[in-house]
């Protein structure tokens, strides 16, 4: 599947490439990341390969990421209009100003105007709520976002890093009031982060939100760079973010990724990306690249087609253990189905059930 095999995002008509170019590393303002020139080369190559989906945020590299995109494509209408440019609000760039971030009406409108200015565009294709603001009623956030949509400054809405129940509240509120609802869900998702399968993924499948995973390689831990053989010898690029995950479990996963990669003539990173992209509900996986070579390598993951047996081996190593109430779900068929098979699922009668000759009161 090349980058120009587009997919509609969630329950919408917005066409996006199967990989989204994450730009959190654009700019060297934090002491790491890509230079302006390298960032531009990465954008150009991504577009050349058929990619049309760019993801940034108002406070990535202290707002420099948005400016790099704006300087390179925002000021060129023919290029800009062919792209789906997504950015996020919530991050506060202004120390001492409590309304500089969050999801209140005042801050959302100001953040949007500043993002439009930096991106050098009249509209944002997909505007993400970056993370849940517990201090702002969700109806205030959704009403402000609807105003931006009606003003033509925003085309679609998405939500990131927010509990499933709050997302459902937001979308149900929006639909009852005739407002725009979230069509996309951005969540951390990888072989090392599958807890999202307890609530967030089923919610997205039920309500039609297209999933765009971030950190599919867990900050590079699943890139194949860190192995059992070189444990402790290779310095992690992101320090504590990566080092805390260099455990026996991780090395077992990397070993399996390398075995599968060898069978495909590929790499561990591409196999890990292919696994994420194949998960139910996933529309477009966010891939970051600090160097052009990383982009070239990661995009080839779209050519990796994992067999059911290979997926099963990776699942066996990483399957999450869910808490209540999902932990009880295996028992429900015996309570619900009366000893019959429903949608291919059957189970023996519960001991609480009524047996032959028992009296029903």
Short mmCIF file of N, CA and C in Angstrom, two decimals, residues 7-16 126 155-158 168 171-172 175 179-185 201-212 281-283:
data_model
loop_
_atom_site.label_atom_id
_atom_site.label_comp_id
_atom_site.label_asym_id
_atom_site.label_seq_id
_atom_site.Cartn_x
_atom_site.Cartn_y
_atom_site.Cartn_z
N UNK A 7 -7.30 7.04 2.59
CA UNK A 7 -8.35 6.46 3.42
C UNK A 7 -9.16 7.60 4.02
N UNK A 8 -10.48 7.44 4.10
CA UNK A 8 -11.29 8.48 4.75
C UNK A 8 -11.11 8.37 6.26
N UNK A 9 -10.98 9.51 6.90
CA UNK A 9 -10.72 9.55 8.35
C UNK A 9 -12.02 9.43 9.12
N UNK A 10 -12.19 8.30 9.79
CA UNK A 10 -13.39 8.11 10.60
C UNK A 10 -14.65 8.22 9.77
N UNK A 11 -15.69 8.74 10.39
CA UNK A 11 -16.98 8.90 9.72
C UNK A 11 -17.02 10.27 9.06
N UNK A 12 -16.13 10.46 8.06
CA UNK A 12 -16.04 11.73 7.36
C UNK A 12 -15.61 11.47 5.93
N UNK A 13 -15.60 12.52 5.13
CA UNK A 13 -15.13 12.40 3.76
C UNK A 13 -13.71 12.89 3.57
N UNK A 14 -12.98 13.14 4.65
CA UNK A 14 -11.62 13.65 4.58
C UNK A 14 -10.66 12.54 4.21
N UNK A 15 -10.01 12.66 3.05
CA UNK A 15 -9.08 11.64 2.57
C UNK A 15 -7.67 11.93 3.07
N UNK A 16 -7.06 10.94 3.72
CA UNK A 16 -5.71 11.11 4.25
C UNK A 16 -4.85 9.94 3.84
N UNK A 126 -7.69 19.95 10.08
CA UNK A 126 -8.09 19.12 11.22
C UNK A 126 -7.52 19.75 12.49
N UNK A 155 -11.86 23.02 9.36
CA UNK A 155 -12.69 22.13 8.55
C UNK A 155 -13.24 20.94 9.34
N UNK A 156 -12.36 20.27 10.09
CA UNK A 156 -12.76 19.08 10.85
C UNK A 156 -12.15 19.15 12.25
N UNK A 157 -12.73 18.34 13.16
CA UNK A 157 -12.28 18.33 14.55
C UNK A 157 -11.79 16.94 14.96
N UNK A 158 -10.76 16.92 15.79
CA UNK A 158 -10.25 15.67 16.33
C UNK A 158 -9.93 15.83 17.81
N UNK A 168 -17.03 10.67 24.32
CA UNK A 168 -18.42 10.33 23.99
C UNK A 168 -19.35 11.46 24.45
N UNK A 171 -19.06 14.27 21.87
CA UNK A 171 -19.69 14.01 20.58
C UNK A 171 -21.21 13.91 20.67
N UNK A 172 -21.71 13.32 21.74
CA UNK A 172 -23.17 13.26 21.90
C UNK A 172 -23.73 14.66 22.10
N UNK A 175 -23.75 16.39 18.68
CA UNK A 175 -24.75 15.89 17.74
C UNK A 175 -26.16 16.32 18.12
N UNK A 179 -23.88 20.55 16.27
CA UNK A 179 -22.52 21.07 16.11
C UNK A 179 -21.64 20.00 15.45
N UNK A 180 -20.48 20.43 15.02
CA UNK A 180 -19.49 19.49 14.48
C UNK A 180 -18.96 18.62 15.62
N UNK A 181 -18.74 17.34 15.30
CA UNK A 181 -18.23 16.39 16.29
C UNK A 181 -16.82 15.96 15.92
N UNK A 182 -16.14 15.32 16.86
CA UNK A 182 -14.80 14.79 16.60
C UNK A 182 -14.89 13.64 15.60
N UNK A 183 -14.01 13.66 14.58
CA UNK A 183 -13.98 12.56 13.61
C UNK A 183 -12.72 11.72 13.74
N UNK A 184 -11.73 12.22 14.48
CA UNK A 184 -10.46 11.52 14.62
C UNK A 184 -10.05 11.38 16.08
N UNK A 185 -9.32 10.32 16.37
CA UNK A 185 -8.82 10.06 17.72
C UNK A 185 -7.32 9.82 17.63
N UNK A 201 -10.05 2.31 21.97
CA UNK A 201 -10.22 1.69 20.65
C UNK A 201 -11.65 1.21 20.44
N UNK A 202 -12.27 0.49 21.38
CA UNK A 202 -13.68 0.10 21.18
C UNK A 202 -14.60 1.31 21.02
N UNK A 203 -14.34 2.39 21.76
CA UNK A 203 -15.13 3.60 21.62
C UNK A 203 -15.01 4.17 20.20
N UNK A 204 -13.78 4.22 19.69
CA UNK A 204 -13.57 4.74 18.34
C UNK A 204 -14.30 3.90 17.29
N UNK A 205 -14.24 2.58 17.45
CA UNK A 205 -14.92 1.70 16.51
C UNK A 205 -16.44 1.88 16.57
N UNK A 206 -16.97 2.04 17.76
CA UNK A 206 -18.42 2.19 17.94
C UNK A 206 -18.93 3.52 17.42
N UNK A 207 -18.16 4.59 17.60
CA UNK A 207 -18.64 5.93 17.26
C UNK A 207 -18.04 6.49 15.98
N UNK A 208 -17.23 5.70 15.28
CA UNK A 208 -16.75 6.11 13.97
C UNK A 208 -15.66 7.16 13.99
N UNK A 209 -14.75 7.10 14.96
CA UNK A 209 -13.59 8.00 14.97
C UNK A 209 -12.40 7.27 14.37
N UNK A 210 -11.75 7.88 13.38
CA UNK A 210 -10.56 7.28 12.80
C UNK A 210 -9.38 7.43 13.73
N UNK A 211 -8.69 6.33 14.00
CA UNK A 211 -7.57 6.34 14.94
C UNK A 211 -6.28 6.70 14.21
N UNK A 212 -5.55 7.67 14.77
CA UNK A 212 -4.22 8.03 14.26
C UNK A 212 -3.22 7.83 15.40
N UNK A 281 -9.65 -0.14 13.25
CA UNK A 281 -9.94 1.27 13.50
C UNK A 281 -8.83 2.23 13.16
N UNK A 282 -7.62 1.71 12.92
CA UNK A 282 -6.49 2.60 12.62
C UNK A 282 -6.60 3.09 11.18
N UNK A 283 -6.59 4.41 11.01
CA UNK A 283 -6.66 5.02 9.68
C UNK A 283 -5.28 5.41 9.19
#
